[in-house]
Tab-separated table of C-alpha atoms in Angstrom:
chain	number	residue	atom	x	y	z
A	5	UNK	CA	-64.108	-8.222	57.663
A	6	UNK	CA	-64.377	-5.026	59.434
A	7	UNK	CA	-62.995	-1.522	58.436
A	8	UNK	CA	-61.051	0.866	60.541
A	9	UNK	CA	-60.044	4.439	60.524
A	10	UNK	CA	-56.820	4.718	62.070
A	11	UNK	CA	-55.171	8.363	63.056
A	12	UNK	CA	-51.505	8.250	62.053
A	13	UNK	CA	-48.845	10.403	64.269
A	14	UNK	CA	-48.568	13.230	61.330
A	15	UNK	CA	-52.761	13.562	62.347
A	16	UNK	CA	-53.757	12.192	58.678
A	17	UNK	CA	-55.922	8.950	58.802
A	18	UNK	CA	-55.372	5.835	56.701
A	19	UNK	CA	-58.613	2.925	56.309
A	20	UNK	CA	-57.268	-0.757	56.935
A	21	UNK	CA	-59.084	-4.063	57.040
A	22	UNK	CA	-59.137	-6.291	60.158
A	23	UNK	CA	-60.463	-9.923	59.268
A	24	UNK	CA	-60.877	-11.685	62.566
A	25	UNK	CA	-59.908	-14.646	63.521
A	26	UNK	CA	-61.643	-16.928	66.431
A	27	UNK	CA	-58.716	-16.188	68.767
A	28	UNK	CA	-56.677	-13.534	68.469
A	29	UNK	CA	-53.136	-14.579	69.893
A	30	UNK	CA	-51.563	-13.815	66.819
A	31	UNK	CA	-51.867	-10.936	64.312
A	32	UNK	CA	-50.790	-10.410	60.857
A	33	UNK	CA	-50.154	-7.160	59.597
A	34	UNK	CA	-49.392	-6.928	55.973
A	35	UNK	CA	-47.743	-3.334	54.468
A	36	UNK	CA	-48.775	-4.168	50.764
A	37	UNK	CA	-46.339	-3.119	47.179
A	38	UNK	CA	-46.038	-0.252	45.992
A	39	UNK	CA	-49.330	1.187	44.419
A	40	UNK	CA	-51.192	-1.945	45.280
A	41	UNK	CA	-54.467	-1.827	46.818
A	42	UNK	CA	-55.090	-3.668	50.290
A	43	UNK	CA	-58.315	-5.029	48.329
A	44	UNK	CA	-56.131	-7.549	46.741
A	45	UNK	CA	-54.794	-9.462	49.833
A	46	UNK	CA	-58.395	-9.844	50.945
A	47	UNK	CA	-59.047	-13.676	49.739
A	48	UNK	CA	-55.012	-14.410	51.264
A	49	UNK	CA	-56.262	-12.264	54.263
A	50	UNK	CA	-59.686	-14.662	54.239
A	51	UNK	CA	-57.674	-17.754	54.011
A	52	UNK	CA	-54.937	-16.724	57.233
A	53	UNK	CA	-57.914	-15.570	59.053
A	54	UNK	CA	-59.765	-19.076	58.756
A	55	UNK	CA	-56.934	-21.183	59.667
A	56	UNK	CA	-56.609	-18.914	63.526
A	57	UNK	CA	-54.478	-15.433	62.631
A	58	UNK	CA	-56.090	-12.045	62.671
A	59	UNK	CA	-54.868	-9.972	59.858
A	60	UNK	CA	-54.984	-6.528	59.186
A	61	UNK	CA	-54.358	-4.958	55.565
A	62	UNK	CA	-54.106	-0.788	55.333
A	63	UNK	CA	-54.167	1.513	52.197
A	64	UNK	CA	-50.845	3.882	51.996
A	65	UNK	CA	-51.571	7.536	52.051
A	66	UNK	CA	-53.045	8.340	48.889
A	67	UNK	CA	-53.711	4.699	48.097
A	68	UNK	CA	-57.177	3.140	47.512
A	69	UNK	CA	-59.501	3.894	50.563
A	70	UNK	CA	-56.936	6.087	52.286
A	71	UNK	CA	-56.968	8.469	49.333
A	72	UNK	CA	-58.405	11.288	50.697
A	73	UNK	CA	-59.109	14.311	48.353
A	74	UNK	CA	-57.034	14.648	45.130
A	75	UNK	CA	-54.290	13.438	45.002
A	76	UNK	CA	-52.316	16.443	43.313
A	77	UNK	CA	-53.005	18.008	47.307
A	78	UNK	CA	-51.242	14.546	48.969
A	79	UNK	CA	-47.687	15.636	50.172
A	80	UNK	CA	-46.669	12.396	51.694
A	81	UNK	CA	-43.749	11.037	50.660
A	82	UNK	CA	-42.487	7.286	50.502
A	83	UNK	CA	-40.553	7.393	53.615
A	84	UNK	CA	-44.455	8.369	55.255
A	85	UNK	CA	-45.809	4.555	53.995
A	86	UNK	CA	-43.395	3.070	56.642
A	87	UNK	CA	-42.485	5.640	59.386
A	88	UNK	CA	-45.977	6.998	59.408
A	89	UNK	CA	-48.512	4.957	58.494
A	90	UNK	CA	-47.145	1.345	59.209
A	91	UNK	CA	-46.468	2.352	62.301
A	92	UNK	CA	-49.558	3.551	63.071
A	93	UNK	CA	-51.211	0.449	62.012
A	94	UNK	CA	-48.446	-1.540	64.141
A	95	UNK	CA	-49.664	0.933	67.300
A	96	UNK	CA	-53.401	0.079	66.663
A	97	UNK	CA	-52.888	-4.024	66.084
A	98	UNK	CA	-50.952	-3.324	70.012
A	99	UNK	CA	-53.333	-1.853	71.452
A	100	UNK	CA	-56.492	-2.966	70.146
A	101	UNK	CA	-54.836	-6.992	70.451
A	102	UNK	CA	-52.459	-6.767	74.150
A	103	UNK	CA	-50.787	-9.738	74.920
A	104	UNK	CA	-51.241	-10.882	70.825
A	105	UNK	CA	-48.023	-11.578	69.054
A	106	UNK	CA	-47.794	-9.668	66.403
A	107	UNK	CA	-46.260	-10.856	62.787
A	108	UNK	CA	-45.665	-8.821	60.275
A	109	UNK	CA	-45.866	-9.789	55.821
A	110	UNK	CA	-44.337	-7.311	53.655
A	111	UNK	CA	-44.608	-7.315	49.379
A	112	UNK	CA	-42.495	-5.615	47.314
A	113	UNK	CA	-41.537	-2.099	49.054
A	114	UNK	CA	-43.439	-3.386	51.951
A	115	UNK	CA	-40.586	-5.436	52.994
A	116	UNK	CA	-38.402	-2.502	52.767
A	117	UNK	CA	-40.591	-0.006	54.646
A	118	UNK	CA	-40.735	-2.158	57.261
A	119	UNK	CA	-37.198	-0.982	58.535
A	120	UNK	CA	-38.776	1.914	58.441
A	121	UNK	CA	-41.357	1.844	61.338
A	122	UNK	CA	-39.974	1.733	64.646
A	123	UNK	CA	-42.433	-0.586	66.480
A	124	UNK	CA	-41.296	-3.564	63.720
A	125	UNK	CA	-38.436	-4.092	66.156
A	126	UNK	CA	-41.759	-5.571	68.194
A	127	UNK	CA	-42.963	-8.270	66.028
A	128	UNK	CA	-41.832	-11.905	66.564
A	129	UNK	CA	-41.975	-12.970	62.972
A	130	UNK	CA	-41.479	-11.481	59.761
A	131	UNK	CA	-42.020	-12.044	56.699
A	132	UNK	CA	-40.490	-10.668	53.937
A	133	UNK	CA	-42.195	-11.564	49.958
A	134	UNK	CA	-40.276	-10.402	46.933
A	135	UNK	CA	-38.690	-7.341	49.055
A	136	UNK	CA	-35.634	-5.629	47.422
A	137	UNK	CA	-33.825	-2.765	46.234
A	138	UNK	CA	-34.610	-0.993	43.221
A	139	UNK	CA	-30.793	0.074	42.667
A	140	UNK	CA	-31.655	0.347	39.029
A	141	UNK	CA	-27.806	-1.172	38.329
A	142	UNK	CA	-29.387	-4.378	40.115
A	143	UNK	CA	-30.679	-5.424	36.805
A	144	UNK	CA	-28.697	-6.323	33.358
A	145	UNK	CA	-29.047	-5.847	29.989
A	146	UNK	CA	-32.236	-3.807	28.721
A	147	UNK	CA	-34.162	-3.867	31.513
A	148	UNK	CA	-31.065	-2.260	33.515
A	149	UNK	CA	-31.578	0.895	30.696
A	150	UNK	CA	-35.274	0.378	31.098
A	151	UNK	CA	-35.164	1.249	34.318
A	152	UNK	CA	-32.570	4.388	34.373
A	153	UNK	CA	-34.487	6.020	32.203
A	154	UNK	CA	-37.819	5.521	34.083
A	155	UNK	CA	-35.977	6.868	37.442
A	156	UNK	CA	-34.703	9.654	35.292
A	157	UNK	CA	-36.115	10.608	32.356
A	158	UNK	CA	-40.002	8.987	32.311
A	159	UNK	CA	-41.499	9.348	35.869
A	160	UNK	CA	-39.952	13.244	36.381
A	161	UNK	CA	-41.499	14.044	32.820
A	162	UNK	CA	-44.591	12.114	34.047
A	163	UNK	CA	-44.616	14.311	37.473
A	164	UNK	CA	-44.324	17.565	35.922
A	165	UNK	CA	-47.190	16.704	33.574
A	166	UNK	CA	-49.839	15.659	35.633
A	167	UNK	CA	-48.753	16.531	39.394
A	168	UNK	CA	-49.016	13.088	40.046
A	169	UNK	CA	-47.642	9.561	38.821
A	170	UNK	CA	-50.610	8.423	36.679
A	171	UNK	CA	-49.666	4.806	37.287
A	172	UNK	CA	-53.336	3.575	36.347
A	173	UNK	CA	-52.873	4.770	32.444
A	174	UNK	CA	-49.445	2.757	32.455
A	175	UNK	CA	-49.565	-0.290	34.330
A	176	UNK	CA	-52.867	-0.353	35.607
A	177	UNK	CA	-51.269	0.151	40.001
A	178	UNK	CA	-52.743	2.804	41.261
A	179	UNK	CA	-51.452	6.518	40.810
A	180	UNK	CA	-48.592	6.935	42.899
A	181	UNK	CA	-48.295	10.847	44.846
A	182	UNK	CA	-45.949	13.356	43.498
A	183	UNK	CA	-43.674	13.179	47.026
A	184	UNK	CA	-43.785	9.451	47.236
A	185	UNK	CA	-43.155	8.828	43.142
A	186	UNK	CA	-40.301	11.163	43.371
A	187	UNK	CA	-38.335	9.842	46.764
A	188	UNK	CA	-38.696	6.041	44.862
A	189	UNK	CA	-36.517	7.594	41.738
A	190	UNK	CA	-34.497	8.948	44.396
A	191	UNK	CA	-33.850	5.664	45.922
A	192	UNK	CA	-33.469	3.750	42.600
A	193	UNK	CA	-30.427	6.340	41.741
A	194	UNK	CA	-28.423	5.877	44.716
A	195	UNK	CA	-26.824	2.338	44.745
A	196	UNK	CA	-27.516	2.913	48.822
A	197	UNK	CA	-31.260	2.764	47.898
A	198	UNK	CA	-33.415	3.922	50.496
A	199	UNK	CA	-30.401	4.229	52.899
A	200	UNK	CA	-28.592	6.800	50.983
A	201	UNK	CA	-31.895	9.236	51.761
A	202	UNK	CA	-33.112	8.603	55.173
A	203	UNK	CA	-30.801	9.384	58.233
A	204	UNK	CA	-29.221	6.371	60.290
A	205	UNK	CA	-31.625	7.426	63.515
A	206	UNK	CA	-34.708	7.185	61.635
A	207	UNK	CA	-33.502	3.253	60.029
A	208	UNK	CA	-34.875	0.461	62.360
A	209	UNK	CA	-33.460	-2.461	60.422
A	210	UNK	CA	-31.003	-3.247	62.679
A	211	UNK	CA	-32.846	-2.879	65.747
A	212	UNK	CA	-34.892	-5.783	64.517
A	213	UNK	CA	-34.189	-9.666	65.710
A	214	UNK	CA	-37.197	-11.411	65.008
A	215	UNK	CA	-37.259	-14.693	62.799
A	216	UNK	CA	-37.080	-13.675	59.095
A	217	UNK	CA	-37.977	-15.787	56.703
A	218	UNK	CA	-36.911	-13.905	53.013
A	219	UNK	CA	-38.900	-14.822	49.841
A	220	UNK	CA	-37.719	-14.927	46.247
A	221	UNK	CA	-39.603	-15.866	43.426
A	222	UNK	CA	-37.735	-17.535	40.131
A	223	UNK	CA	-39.561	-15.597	37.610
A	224	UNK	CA	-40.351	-12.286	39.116
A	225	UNK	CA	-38.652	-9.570	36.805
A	226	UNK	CA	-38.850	-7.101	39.754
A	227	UNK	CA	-37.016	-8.197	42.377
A	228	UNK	CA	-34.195	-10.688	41.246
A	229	UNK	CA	-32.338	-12.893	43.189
A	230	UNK	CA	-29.455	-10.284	44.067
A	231	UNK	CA	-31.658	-7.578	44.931
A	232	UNK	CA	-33.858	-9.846	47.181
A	233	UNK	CA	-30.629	-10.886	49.014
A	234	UNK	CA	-29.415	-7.087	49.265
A	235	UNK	CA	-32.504	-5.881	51.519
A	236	UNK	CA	-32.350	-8.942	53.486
A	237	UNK	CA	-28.947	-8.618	54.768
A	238	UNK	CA	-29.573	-5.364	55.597
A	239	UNK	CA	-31.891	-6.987	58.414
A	240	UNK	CA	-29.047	-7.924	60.228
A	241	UNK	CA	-29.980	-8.626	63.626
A	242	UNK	CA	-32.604	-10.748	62.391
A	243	UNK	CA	-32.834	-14.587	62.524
A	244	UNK	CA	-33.033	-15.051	58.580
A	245	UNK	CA	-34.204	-17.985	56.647
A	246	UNK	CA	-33.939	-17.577	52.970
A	247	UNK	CA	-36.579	-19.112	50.396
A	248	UNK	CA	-35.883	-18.967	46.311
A	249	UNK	CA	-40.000	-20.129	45.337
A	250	UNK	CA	-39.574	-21.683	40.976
A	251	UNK	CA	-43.177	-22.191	39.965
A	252	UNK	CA	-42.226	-25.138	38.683
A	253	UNK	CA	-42.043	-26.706	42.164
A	254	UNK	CA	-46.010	-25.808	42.444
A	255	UNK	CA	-46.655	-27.572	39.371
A	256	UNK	CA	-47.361	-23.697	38.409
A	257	UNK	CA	-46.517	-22.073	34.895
A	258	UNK	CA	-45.918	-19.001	36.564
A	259	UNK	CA	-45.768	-17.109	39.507
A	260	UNK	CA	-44.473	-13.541	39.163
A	261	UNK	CA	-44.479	-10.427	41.452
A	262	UNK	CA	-47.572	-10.489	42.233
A	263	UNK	CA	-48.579	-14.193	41.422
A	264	UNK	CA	-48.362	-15.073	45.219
A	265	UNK	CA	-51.432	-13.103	46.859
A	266	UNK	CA	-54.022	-14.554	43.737
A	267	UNK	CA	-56.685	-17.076	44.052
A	268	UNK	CA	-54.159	-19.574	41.576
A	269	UNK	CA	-51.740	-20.143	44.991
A	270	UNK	CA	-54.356	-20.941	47.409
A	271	UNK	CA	-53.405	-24.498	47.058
A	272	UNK	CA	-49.904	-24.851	46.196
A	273	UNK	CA	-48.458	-21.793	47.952
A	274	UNK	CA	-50.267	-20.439	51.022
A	275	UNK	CA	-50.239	-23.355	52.771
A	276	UNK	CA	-46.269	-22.726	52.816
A	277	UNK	CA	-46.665	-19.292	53.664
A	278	UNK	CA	-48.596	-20.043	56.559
A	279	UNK	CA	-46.430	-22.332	57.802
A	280	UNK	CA	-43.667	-19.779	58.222
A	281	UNK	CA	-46.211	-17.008	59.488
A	282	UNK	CA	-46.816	-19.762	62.102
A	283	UNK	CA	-43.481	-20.843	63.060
């Protein structure tokens, strides 16, 4: 593995990975979940990277290595992770790897952020893992109150306490910027998510026509059938083959949000993955 510095268009760098592969006709790029370091795709990055794909991983703005100074001072917003610094990382795979094909993985909001960078509409494959909206309406019963009164009530309270979204001293992600924390409660208000926010000329999603294959995971509390489906459409150009992953299937207890990407799929799951990153 080798680490990069790579100057987005705004003139801010971000660090990414690049785990090489013998050949290098195709490269991965994976945009990770929301406050999610790009340390924890390494051994999935490891594995991709053994079996013939280059893949490159990249920290967010005011994420893990691409943190730089405090964070109170970061003024990107979430909008940034995929206009700015996805594409930047989707400008460096191109021109550090001509003539590669270039796939692209996103988890969580990095399925949605995709849409977001304009050289996406490049790759030939994408893939999209437990990508939705977060529409807080999505969900029923408690969790559907749970999560109105985060978007409203916890996360601006949390905001005007510390500057930032202390994520760490809640859930254990990683703090989340004041600009990005507050567009994602915009987003989850607006039953147009992310497209309620951003203006039509700056959305790529339907410029995009790659092969799509769309992942949803059985017990993931975050991204539930219906909202999984929602994003996806919204691909529409895009040659889309749908996936519903029940851990059961894996002879698996559980899988989760995050489940995929640990050490306990390497042998029931990324062989699949791979497979569609492949085809």
């Amino acid at each position: 593995m080798s680490t990069v510095q790579i100057k987005t268009g705004k003139g801010y760098f971000i660090t990414g990975s690049i785990f090489e592969a013998k050949d290098n006709h195709t490269v991965l790029v994976i945009s990770s979940a929301t406050g999610v370091k790009q340390s924890y795709y390494r051994k999935f990055s490891e594995f991709i990277a053994n079996n013939g794909i280059t893949v490159m991983t990249f920290d967010y703005s005011g994420i893990g290595n691409s943190l730089n100074g405090p964070i109170k001072r970061n003024d990107v917003n979430a909008s940034d992770w995929g206009a700015t610094d996805l594409e930047a990382v989707m400008r460096y795979a191109k021109e550090h790897y001509p003539g590669a094909t270039i796939n692209l993985l996103g988890h969580s909001i990095g399925g949605q952020l995709i849409g977001l960078s304009k050289s996406a509409a490049e790759a030939r494959k994408i893939i999209l893992m437990a990508a939705q909206t977060g529409y807080w309406r999505f969900w029923t019963g408690f969790r559907k109150y749970r999560m109105w009164t985060n978007w409203n009530i916890g996360f601006p309270m949390l905001l005007y306490i510390f500057g930032y979204l202390p994520s760490k001293k809640i859930t254990g992600m990683e703090n989340l910027p004041k600009n990005v924390a507050r567009q994602w409660c915009k987003w989850c208000l607006d039953p147009d998510y992310l497209f309620g926010d951003i203006p039509e000329q700056d959305l790529y999603f339907k410029n995009i026509s790659a092969q799509l294959t769309s992942f949803s995971i059985a017990d993931d509390p975050f991204a539930p059938v219906k909202n999984v489906d929602w994003i996806t459409a919204k691909y529409s150009a895009a040659r889309v083959k749908r996936l519903h992953l029940t851990p059961a299937d894996f002879g698996m207890d559980q899988i989760g949000h995050f489940g995929i990407f640990q050490e306990k799929s390497r042998a029931n799951i990324w062989e699949l993955l791979l497979k569609e990153i492949e085809r």
